[in-house]
């Protein structure tokens, strides 16, 4: 057409909005973003809570430094606090781990000796760092991060004092449960060892958005022409390799059909739906069906659940310099799987609470993390049931049976969201970084004339930065660039075609 190609983007998370923004900036005029839910942002979601704001999804900029596009945009838009902008903060290498050791409480109602915590945590961090050294392929293809760490634990435990074994094991179980939250995996036994180090950590001390992570998405979408993003437009199916007549006598290769009966023809479709959605729906979502390289990638890659339980307290029971509270269940061990009875035991999977700051603006708020099946079970409980479990938990761990219950609560339910189906992706045992690249590969994959009919973006398509907002952002820009390059190959930039 005279206005350049029609591009339909499915999903208005950060990857979809990033793709739309870049295409629009490069002169593409006919862009639509179709979003299933009533809001933009996807897994970036900020809500009012207590005296301030709380992140239901993404919380930190992981590695806020010049190589991180989320950091770049956030600083350009003026969305960061003064500390995040300090050059020294941008150079700190925390290797993805909290800079300080949490205050730890045990299930017998006492604080754990900080020296014991420090020793075990440092030991664990050394092993975890070693799991990242196998990207050269010199490793068992069936190996997992969990198995690797368990072997280190067994070996190391032979040198521990008898009376410390139980506590050390309990602490290590908690550390593995934290790792499950980081990877959104039920067990670290599901996370593949060989490709684990492909995930790349950028330098910088993780920081948050004082006005909420969603402020970033709002700034990114502001320059898009009115009417670009359509909310409550769930896509039902994508028909590619076809010839669909448009209103302008042009024939298009792709047609997108929506749940509400609407349909859109397009030259190019960028699919940014979460891997969790593809796992449930890809079989009837694409017609013709996806090639085997794609269906294998969708099946083999991991996509699990990490949820938050956010609690507001009238008064803090923690000291003002506490930034994190670790929960250590005595008697639990990293060498055995957690107990199966979810109703009784789900909360034993919850290893850590982060203190949300600053209390003057926030109130006294703890944000707990929980991953895996226990997290998915938690989603089925009522607020009252969770509040009562949390009240019991804190009474037990502080050793104060009178501790007042939290005054309010909010939790995430990412697994039950029909258009998300979990939290984020990981490279599971049985898959590799090649699957991530295959997921990113546009259709058709063979050498047909009409290339780039269906493109794929989203967090799960970035081999080195999956599971993050910057990975998602990069993936949206990557696919936009693919289309920009395609039209410059023809020697006609889209904006010139428009004139
Ligand atoms: C980060 C962080 N963070 C916590 C929690 C979660 C995530 N992440 P979107 O889903 O946003 O958009 C797709 C849209 O498509 C969506 O709006 C749908 O409604 C729509 N859609 C679906 N189907 C549709 C249809 N049929 N039709 C139309 N529309 C449809 N990232 O940078 N910092 O602190 C956290 C965290 C609880 C849930 C996070 C974090 C992940 C990001 O939120 C996520 O990657 C992006 O927002 C995804 O954007 P998108 O556009 O791709 O999809 C060593 C090693 C190990 C590796 N892991 C370590 C990394 C640690 C990851 N950390 C995460 C931690 C937290 C706390």
Coordinates of C-alpha atoms and ligand atoms in Angstrom, one line a residue:
X1 CA 0.0 0.0 0.0
X2 CA 1.1 3.6 -0.4
X3 CA 1.4 4.0 3.4
X4 CA 3.8 1.2 3.8
X5 CA 3.3 -2.3 5.3
X6 CA 0.6 -3.2 7.8
X7 CA 2.1 -4.5 11.0
X8 CA -0.1 -6.1 13.7
X9 CA 1.6 -6.6 17.1
X10 CA 0.0 -9.1 19.5
X11 CA 0.4 -8.1 23.1
X12 CA 0.9 -4.7 24.8
X13 CA 3.6 -5.7 27.3
X14 CA 7.0 -3.9 27.1
X15 CA 8.1 -6.0 24.1
X16 CA 5.0 -5.1 22.0
X17 CA 5.1 -1.5 23.0
X18 CA 8.9 -1.3 22.3
X19 CA 8.3 -2.9 18.8
X20 CA 5.5 -0.4 18.0
X21 CA 7.6 2.5 19.2
X22 CA 10.6 1.7 17.1
X23 CA 8.6 1.0 14.0
X24 CA 6.6 4.2 14.4
X25 CA 9.8 6.2 14.9
X26 CA 11.1 4.7 11.6
X27 CA 8.1 5.9 9.6
X28 CA 5.9 2.8 9.7
X29 CA 2.4 4.3 9.7
X30 CA 0.0 1.3 9.8
X31 CA 0.7 -0.3 13.1
X32 CA -1.9 -1.9 15.5
X33 CA -1.2 -3.4 18.9
X34 CA -3.9 -5.9 20.0
X35 CA -4.0 -6.5 23.7
X36 CA -6.2 -9.2 25.3
X37 CA -6.6 -7.5 28.7
X38 CA -7.9 -4.1 29.6
X39 CA -4.5 -2.6 30.3
X40 CA -1.0 -2.2 28.8
X41 CA 2.2 -3.3 30.6
X42 CA 1.5 -7.1 30.8
X43 CA 3.9 -8.5 33.4
X44 CA 4.9 -4.9 34.3
X45 CA 2.1 -4.0 36.6
X46 CA 2.0 -1.4 39.4
X47 CA -0.8 -1.0 41.9
X48 CA -1.6 1.3 44.8
X49 CA -1.0 -0.4 48.1
X50 CA -0.5 0.6 51.8
X51 CA 0.7 4.3 51.6
X52 CA 2.4 3.8 48.2
X53 CA 2.8 1.6 45.2
X54 CA 3.6 -2.0 44.9
X55 CA 4.9 -4.0 41.9
X56 CA 2.7 -7.1 41.1
X57 CA 5.1 -8.1 38.4
X58 CA 8.6 -6.9 37.5
X59 CA 10.2 -5.0 40.4
X60 CA 13.9 -4.3 39.8
X61 CA 16.0 -3.1 36.9
X62 CA 18.4 -6.1 36.9
X63 CA 21.8 -4.6 36.2
X64 CA 21.1 -0.9 35.8
X65 CA 24.0 0.3 33.7
X66 CA 24.5 1.8 30.2
X67 CA 24.2 -1.6 28.4
X68 CA 20.7 -2.1 29.8
X69 CA 18.0 -0.5 27.6
X70 CA 15.5 -0.4 30.4
X71 CA 17.9 1.6 32.5
X72 CA 18.7 3.9 29.5
X73 CA 15.1 4.7 28.8
X74 CA 14.2 5.1 32.5
X75 CA 17.0 7.6 33.0
X76 CA 16.1 9.5 29.8
X77 CA 12.5 9.8 31.0
X78 CA 13.7 10.9 34.4
X79 CA 12.1 8.0 36.2
X80 CA 14.9 6.9 38.5
X81 CA 16.0 8.0 42.0
X82 CA 19.3 9.8 42.5
X83 CA 21.1 6.7 43.8
X84 CA 20.4 4.7 40.6
X85 CA 22.0 7.4 38.6
X86 CA 25.3 7.4 40.5
X87 CA 28.1 6.1 38.3
X88 CA 29.5 4.0 41.1
X89 CA 26.2 2.2 41.5
X90 CA 26.3 1.3 37.8
X91 CA 29.6 -0.4 38.2
X92 CA 28.7 -2.7 41.1
X93 CA 28.8 -6.3 40.1
X94 CA 26.4 -8.2 42.4
X95 CA 26.2 -11.2 40.1
X96 CA 22.5 -11.3 40.5
X97 CA 22.6 -11.6 44.2
X98 CA 21.5 -9.4 47.0
X99 CA 24.4 -7.2 48.3
X100 CA 23.6 -8.0 51.9
X101 CA 22.8 -11.1 53.9
X102 CA 19.2 -11.1 55.1
X103 CA 18.2 -11.3 58.7
X104 CA 17.1 -14.9 59.2
X105 CA 14.4 -16.3 61.5
X106 CA 14.0 -20.0 62.1
X107 CA 10.8 -22.0 62.6
X108 CA 11.7 -22.4 66.3
X109 CA 11.1 -18.7 66.8
X110 CA 14.6 -17.3 67.0
X111 CA 17.0 -15.3 64.9
X112 CA 19.8 -17.3 63.3
X113 CA 23.4 -16.3 64.1
X114 CA 24.4 -13.9 61.3
X115 CA 27.8 -15.5 61.1
X116 CA 26.3 -18.9 60.3
X117 CA 24.1 -17.3 57.7
X118 CA 27.0 -15.5 56.1
X119 CA 29.2 -18.6 56.0
X120 CA 26.5 -20.8 54.4
X121 CA 25.4 -18.1 52.0
X122 CA 28.9 -17.4 50.8
X123 CA 29.5 -21.1 50.3
X124 CA 26.3 -21.4 48.3
X125 CA 27.1 -18.3 46.2
X126 CA 30.4 -19.9 45.3
X127 CA 28.7 -23.1 44.0
X128 CA 26.0 -21.0 42.2
X129 CA 28.8 -19.1 40.4
X130 CA 30.3 -22.4 39.3
X131 CA 27.0 -23.4 37.7
X132 CA 27.6 -20.7 35.1
X133 CA 30.9 -22.2 33.8
X134 CA 29.5 -24.9 31.6
X135 CA 28.5 -23.0 28.5
X136 CA 31.5 -24.5 26.6
X137 CA 29.4 -27.7 26.5
X138 CA 31.8 -29.6 28.8
X139 CA 28.9 -30.9 30.9
X140 CA 26.2 -33.6 31.2
X141 CA 23.3 -32.6 28.9
X142 CA 20.9 -34.0 31.4
X143 CA 22.5 -32.1 34.3
X144 CA 20.6 -29.6 36.3
X145 CA 21.5 -26.6 38.5
X146 CA 19.8 -28.4 41.4
X147 CA 21.7 -31.6 41.0
X148 CA 25.0 -29.8 40.7
X149 CA 24.4 -27.8 43.9
X150 CA 23.2 -30.9 45.8
X151 CA 26.4 -32.7 45.0
X152 CA 28.4 -29.8 46.3
X153 CA 26.3 -29.8 49.5
X154 CA 26.7 -33.5 50.1
X155 CA 30.5 -33.2 49.6
X156 CA 30.8 -30.1 51.8
X157 CA 28.6 -31.4 54.6
X158 CA 31.2 -34.1 55.4
X159 CA 33.3 -31.4 57.0
X160 CA 30.5 -29.8 59.0
X161 CA 30.2 -30.1 62.8
X162 CA 27.6 -32.7 63.6
X163 CA 25.5 -30.2 65.6
X164 CA 25.4 -27.7 62.7
X165 CA 24.4 -30.1 60.0
X166 CA 20.6 -29.7 60.5
X167 CA 20.7 -25.9 60.6
X168 CA 23.0 -25.6 57.6
X169 CA 20.8 -27.9 55.6
X170 CA 17.7 -25.9 56.5
X171 CA 19.4 -22.7 55.4
X172 CA 20.5 -24.2 52.1
X173 CA 17.0 -25.4 51.4
X174 CA 15.8 -21.8 51.9
X175 CA 18.5 -20.6 49.5
X176 CA 17.4 -23.2 46.9
X177 CA 13.8 -22.0 47.3
X178 CA 15.0 -18.4 46.7
X179 CA 16.7 -19.7 43.5
X180 CA 13.4 -21.2 42.4
X181 CA 11.9 -17.7 42.7
X182 CA 14.7 -16.2 40.7
X183 CA 14.3 -18.8 37.9
X184 CA 10.5 -19.2 38.3
X185 CA 11.0 -22.9 38.5
X186 CA 9.3 -25.4 40.8
X187 CA 12.7 -27.1 41.5
X188 CA 16.2 -26.2 40.5
X189 CA 16.3 -29.8 39.3
X190 CA 14.3 -28.6 36.3
X191 CA 16.8 -25.9 35.3
X192 CA 19.4 -27.0 32.8
X193 CA 23.0 -26.8 33.9
X194 CA 24.9 -26.5 30.6
X195 CA 23.2 -23.3 29.2
X196 CA 22.7 -21.7 32.7
X197 CA 25.6 -19.3 32.2
X198 CA 24.2 -18.0 28.9
X199 CA 21.9 -15.8 30.9
X200 CA 24.0 -12.6 31.1
X201 CA 24.1 -10.4 34.2
X202 CA 24.7 -6.7 33.5
X203 CA 26.6 -4.6 36.0
X204 CA 24.8 -2.2 38.3
X205 CA 23.1 -2.4 41.7
X206 CA 19.5 -3.4 41.1
X207 CA 17.1 -0.5 41.5
X208 CA 13.4 0.2 41.5
X209 CA 11.1 2.8 40.0
X210 CA 9.9 5.4 42.6
X211 CA 6.8 6.1 40.5
X212 CA 6.3 2.4 39.6
X213 CA 7.6 0.2 36.8
X214 CA 4.5 0.9 34.8
X215 CA 5.6 4.6 34.5
X216 CA 8.2 3.3 32.0
X217 CA 5.6 1.6 29.8
X218 CA 3.4 4.7 30.0
X219 CA 6.3 6.9 28.8
X220 CA 7.1 4.5 26.0
X221 CA 3.5 4.4 24.7
X222 CA 2.9 8.1 24.9
X223 CA 4.3 9.0 21.5
X224 CA 2.3 6.3 19.7
X225 CA -0.4 7.7 17.5
X226 CA -3.9 7.6 19.0
X227 CA -5.7 4.4 18.3
X228 CA -2.5 2.3 17.8
X229 CA -3.2 0.2 20.9
X230 CA -6.5 -1.7 21.1
X231 CA -7.4 -3.1 24.5
X232 CA -9.7 -6.0 25.2
X233 CA -8.8 -7.4 21.8
X234 CA -7.8 -11.0 22.5
X235 CA -6.4 -12.8 19.5
X236 CA -7.9 -16.2 18.9
X237 CA -5.9 -17.3 15.8
X238 CA -3.3 -16.3 13.3
X239 CA -3.7 -17.4 9.7
X240 CA -0.5 -17.1 7.7
X241 CA 0.8 -18.2 4.3
X242 CA -2.5 -17.1 2.9
X243 CA -3.9 -14.4 0.7
X244 CA -6.4 -12.2 2.4
X245 CA -8.0 -9.3 0.6
X246 CA -7.8 -5.9 2.4
X247 CA -10.1 -2.9 2.0
X248 CA -7.7 -1.4 -0.5
X249 CA -7.6 -4.2 -3.1
X250 CA -4.2 -5.2 -1.7
X251 CA -3.9 -8.9 -0.8
X252 CA -2.2 -9.7 2.6
X253 CA -0.4 -12.9 3.6
X254 CA -1.7 -12.9 7.2
X255 CA -5.0 -12.5 8.9
X256 CA -5.5 -12.2 12.7
X257 CA -8.8 -13.3 14.2
X258 CA -10.0 -12.1 17.5
X259 CA -12.1 -13.7 20.2
X260 CA -14.8 -10.9 19.7
X261 CA -15.2 -11.8 16.0
X262 CA -13.0 -8.8 14.7
X263 CA -10.3 -9.6 12.2
X264 CA -7.2 -7.8 10.9
X265 CA -5.2 -8.4 7.8
X266 CA -1.5 -7.7 7.9
X267 CA 1.8 -7.9 6.0
X268 CA 3.6 -8.8 9.2
X269 CA 2.5 -9.9 12.6
X270 CA 4.7 -9.7 15.7
X271 CA 3.6 -12.2 18.3
X272 CA 4.7 -11.2 21.8
X273 CA 2.4 -13.4 23.9
X274 CA 4.0 -15.1 26.9
X275 CA 5.5 -18.6 26.5
X276 CA 3.0 -19.7 29.1
X277 CA 0.2 -18.7 26.6
X278 CA 1.9 -20.5 23.7
X279 CA 2.3 -23.7 25.8
X280 CA -1.4 -23.8 26.4
X281 CA -2.7 -22.5 23.1
X282 CA -0.2 -22.7 20.2
X283 CA -1.8 -25.8 18.7
X284 CA -4.9 -24.0 17.6
X285 CA -3.5 -20.5 17.6
X286 CA -1.6 -20.9 14.3
X287 CA -2.9 -22.0 11.0
X288 CA -1.1 -23.6 9.2
X289 CA 0.5 -25.1 12.4
X290 CA 3.9 -24.2 13.6
X291 CA 7.0 -26.1 12.2
X292 CA 8.6 -28.7 14.5
X293 CA 11.5 -26.5 15.5
X294 CA 8.9 -24.1 17.1
X295 CA 6.6 -26.6 18.7
X296 CA 9.7 -28.3 20.2
X297 CA 11.0 -25.0 21.6
X298 CA 7.6 -24.2 23.1
X299 CA 7.3 -27.6 24.7
X300 CA 10.9 -27.9 25.9
X301 CA 11.6 -24.5 27.3
X302 CA 10.6 -23.9 30.9
X303 CA 7.9 -21.4 32.0
X304 CA 7.0 -21.4 35.7
X305 CA 5.5 -19.4 38.5
X306 CA 7.0 -16.9 40.8
X307 CA 4.4 -15.0 42.9
X308 CA 4.4 -12.3 45.5
X309 CA 2.6 -12.0 48.8
X310 CA 2.7 -8.4 49.9
X311 CA 1.8 -7.6 53.6
X312 CA 1.3 -4.3 55.3
X313 CA 1.9 -4.2 59.1
X314 CA 0.7 -1.5 61.5
X315 CA 4.1 -1.5 63.2
X316 CA 7.3 -3.2 61.9
X317 CA 8.6 -6.2 64.0
X318 CA 11.9 -5.8 62.1
X319 CA 14.7 -3.2 62.7
X320 CA 14.9 -0.1 60.6
X321 CA 18.1 -1.3 58.9
X322 CA 16.7 -4.7 57.8
X323 CA 16.3 -5.0 54.1
X324 CA 15.4 -8.6 53.8
X325 CA 14.0 -11.3 56.1
X326 CA 14.8 -15.0 55.3
X327 CA 12.6 -17.8 56.6
X328 CA 14.4 -21.0 57.6
X329 CA 12.3 -24.1 58.3
X330 CA 14.2 -26.3 60.6
X331 CA 14.1 -30.0 59.6
X332 CA 13.8 -29.2 55.9
X333 CA 16.7 -30.3 53.7
X334 CA 17.9 -29.4 50.2
X335 CA 18.6 -33.1 49.6
X336 CA 15.0 -34.2 49.7
X337 CA 11.9 -32.8 47.9
X338 CA 9.5 -30.6 50.0
X339 CA 6.5 -32.4 51.5
X340 CA 3.7 -32.9 49.1
X341 CA 0.6 -32.0 51.2
X342 CA 0.1 -28.5 49.7
X343 CA -2.7 -27.5 52.1
X344 CA -0.5 -28.1 55.1
X345 CA 2.9 -27.2 53.6
X346 CA 2.6 -24.7 50.8
X347 CA 4.0 -21.9 52.9
X348 CA 7.2 -23.8 53.6
X349 CA 8.2 -23.0 50.0
X350 CA 8.2 -19.2 50.8
X351 CA 11.8 -18.4 51.6
X352 CA 12.2 -14.6 51.7
X353 CA 10.5 -11.3 52.4
X354 CA 11.9 -8.0 51.0
X355 CA 11.3 -4.9 53.0
X356 CA 9.7 -2.3 50.7
X357 CA 11.2 1.1 51.1
X358 CA 11.1 3.9 52.1
X359 CA 8.7 3.3 55.0
X360 CA 7.8 7.0 55.2
X361 CA 6.3 6.7 51.7
X362 CA 5.3 3.1 51.8
X363 CA 4.2 2.2 55.3
X364 CA 5.6 -1.0 56.8
X365 CA 5.4 -3.5 54.0
X366 CA 7.0 -6.9 53.4
X367 CA 7.1 -8.5 49.9
X368 CA 7.4 -12.3 50.0
X369 CA 8.3 -14.5 47.1
X370 CA 7.1 -18.0 46.4
X371 CA 7.7 -20.2 43.3
X372 CA 6.5 -23.5 41.8
X373 CA 3.5 -25.7 42.6
X374 CA 3.2 -24.3 46.1
X375 CA 2.9 -20.8 44.5
X376 CA 0.3 -22.1 42.0
X377 CA -1.6 -23.6 45.0
X378 CA -1.5 -20.3 46.8
X379 CA -3.3 -18.7 43.9
X380 CA -6.3 -20.9 44.6
X381 CA -6.6 -19.7 48.2
X382 CA -8.7 -16.7 49.4
X383 CA -7.1 -13.6 50.8
X384 CA -8.3 -14.6 54.3
X385 CA -6.7 -18.0 54.1
X386 CA -3.4 -16.5 53.0
X387 CA -3.6 -13.8 55.7
X388 CA -4.2 -16.3 58.4
X389 CA -1.3 -18.5 57.1
X390 CA 1.0 -15.5 57.1
X391 CA -0.1 -14.4 60.6
X392 CA 0.7 -17.9 61.9
X393 CA 4.0 -18.0 60.1
X394 CA 5.2 -14.7 61.5
X395 CA 4.1 -15.6 65.0
X396 CA 6.0 -18.9 64.8
X397 CA 9.2 -17.4 63.3
X398 CA 9.4 -14.3 65.6
X399 CA 8.5 -16.4 68.6
X400 CA 5.8 -13.9 69.5
X401 CA 2.3 -15.6 69.6
X402 CA 0.7 -12.1 70.1
X403 CA 2.2 -10.6 66.9
X404 CA -0.6 -8.6 65.3
X405 CA -1.8 -9.8 61.9
X406 CA -0.9 -7.8 58.8
X407 CA -3.5 -5.0 58.2
X408 CA -3.7 -5.5 54.5
X409 CA -2.5 -7.8 51.8
X410 CA -2.1 -8.2 48.0
X411 CA -0.7 -11.1 46.1
X412 CA -0.1 -11.9 42.5
X413 CA -1.7 -14.8 40.6
X414 CA 0.4 -15.0 37.5
X415 CA -0.3 -18.7 36.8
X416 CA -4.1 -18.2 36.7
X417 CA -3.9 -15.3 34.3
X418 CA -5.3 -16.7 31.1
X419 CA -3.1 -14.6 28.8
X420 CA 0.1 -15.2 30.8
X421 CA 0.0 -18.7 32.4
X422 CA 2.9 -18.2 34.7
X423 CA 5.7 -15.7 35.5
X424 CA 8.6 -16.1 33.1
X425 CA 10.8 -18.5 31.2
X426 CA 13.9 -20.6 32.1
X427 CA 16.0 -23.0 30.1
X428 CA 14.7 -26.4 31.3
X429 CA 16.5 -29.7 31.4
X430 CA 16.0 -31.1 27.9
X431 CA 16.2 -27.7 26.2
X432 CA 19.0 -25.3 25.3
X433 CA 19.7 -21.8 24.1
X434 CA 19.1 -23.1 20.6
X435 CA 15.4 -23.5 21.5
X436 CA 15.3 -19.9 22.6
X437 CA 16.8 -18.9 19.2
X438 CA 14.3 -21.2 17.4
X439 CA 11.4 -19.5 19.3
X440 CA 12.7 -16.2 18.0
X441 CA 12.9 -17.4 14.4
X442 CA 10.3 -15.7 12.1
X443 CA 7.9 -17.6 9.9
X444 CA 8.1 -19.0 7.3
X445 CA 11.4 -20.6 8.2
X446 CA 12.0 -22.0 4.7
X447 CA 13.1 -19.9 1.7
X448 CA 9.7 -18.8 0.5
X449 CA 9.1 -15.5 -1.2
X450 CA 7.0 -13.9 1.4
X451 CA 9.3 -14.0 4.4
X452 CA 8.7 -12.4 7.8
X453 CA 5.0 -13.0 7.9
X454 CA 5.0 -13.9 11.6
X455 CA 7.7 -12.6 13.9
X456 CA 8.3 -13.5 17.5
X457 CA 9.3 -11.3 20.4
X458 CA 8.9 -11.4 24.1
X459 CA 11.0 -12.2 27.1
X460 CA 11.3 -15.9 26.3
X461 CA 13.0 -15.2 22.9
X462 CA 16.2 -13.5 24.2
X463 CA 18.9 -16.1 24.6
X464 CA 21.0 -14.1 27.0
X465 CA 18.4 -11.9 28.7
X466 CA 15.2 -14.1 29.0
X467 CA 13.0 -13.6 32.1
X468 CA 13.7 -9.9 32.3
X469 CA 12.1 -6.6 31.2
X470 CA 15.3 -5.6 29.4
X471 CA 15.3 -8.9 27.5
X472 CA 11.6 -8.3 26.5
X473 CA 12.4 -4.7 25.4
X474 CA 15.4 -5.9 23.4
X475 CA 13.3 -8.5 21.7
X476 CA 10.7 -6.0 20.6
X477 CA 13.4 -3.7 19.2
X478 CA 15.1 -6.7 17.5
X479 CA 11.9 -7.7 15.6
X480 CA 11.1 -4.1 14.7
X481 CA 14.7 -3.8 13.3
X482 CA 14.2 -6.9 11.3
X483 CA 11.3 -5.2 9.5
X484 CA 13.1 -1.9 9.2
X485 CA 16.0 -3.7 7.6
X486 CA 13.7 -5.6 5.3
X487 CA 12.2 -2.4 3.9
X488 CA 15.6 -0.7 3.6
X489 CA 16.8 -3.7 1.6
X490 CA 14.2 -2.9 -1.0
X491 CA 15.8 0.6 -1.2
X492 CA 12.7 2.3 -0.1
X493 CA 12.4 3.5 3.4
X494 CA 8.8 3.4 4.6
X495 CA 8.7 7.2 5.2
X496 CA 9.8 7.8 1.6
X497 CA 7.1 5.4 0.4
X498 CA 4.6 7.5 2.2
X499 CA 5.5 10.6 0.3
Ligands
LIG1 C1 12.7 -7.6 35.5 C2 12.2 -7.9 37.8 N1 10.6 -9.7 38.3 C3 8.4 -10.8 38.9 C4 7.3 -11.3 38.5 C5 7.0 -11.5 37.2 C6 7.9 -11.1 36.2 N2 10.1 -10.0 35.6 P1 4.2 -9.5 28.7 O1 3.5 -10.7 29.3 O2 4.4 -8.4 29.6 O3 3.2 -9.0 27.5 C7 2.5 -9.9 26.7 C8 1.1 -9.3 26.5 O4 0.5 -10.2 25.6 C9 0.3 -9.3 27.8 O5 -0.2 -8.0 28.0 C10 -0.8 -10.3 27.5 O6 -2.1 -9.9 28.1 C11 -0.9 -10.2 26.0 N3 -1.5 -11.4 25.3 C12 -1.4 -12.7 25.6 N4 -2.1 -13.4 24.9 C13 -2.8 -12.6 24.0 C14 -3.7 -12.8 23.0 N5 -4.2 -14.0 22.6 N6 -4.2 -11.7 22.3 C15 -3.8 -10.5 22.6 N7 -2.9 -10.2 23.6 C16 -2.4 -11.3 24.3 N8 11.8 -8.6 35.1 O7 13.4 -7.0 34.7 N9 12.9 -7.3 36.8 O8 12.4 -7.6 39.0 C17 11.3 -9.0 37.4 C18 9.4 -10.3 38.0 C19 6.3 -11.8 39.6 C20 5.7 -12.1 36.7 C21 9.1 -10.5 36.6 C22 11.1 -9.2 36.1 C23 9.9 -10.4 34.2 C24 9.3 -9.3 33.4 O9 8.1 -8.9 34.0 C25 9.0 -9.9 32.0 O10 10.1 -10.6 31.5 C26 8.5 -8.9 31.0 O11 7.7 -7.9 31.6 C27 7.8 -9.6 29.9 O12 7.4 -8.7 28.8 P2 6.8 -9.2 27.5 O13 6.4 -8.1 26.7 O14 7.7 -10.3 26.9 O15 5.5 -10.0 28.0 C28 21.3 -17.1 36.3 C29 20.0 -17.1 35.9 C30 18.8 -17.3 35.8 C31 17.8 -16.6 35.0 N10 16.8 -15.8 35.7 C32 17.3 -14.7 36.4 C33 16.6 -13.4 36.2 C34 15.7 -13.0 37.2 C35 14.4 -12.6 36.7 N11 13.8 -11.9 37.7 C36 12.6 -11.6 37.9 C37 12.3 -11.1 39.1 C38 11.3 -10.3 39.4 C39 11.0 -10.1 40.9

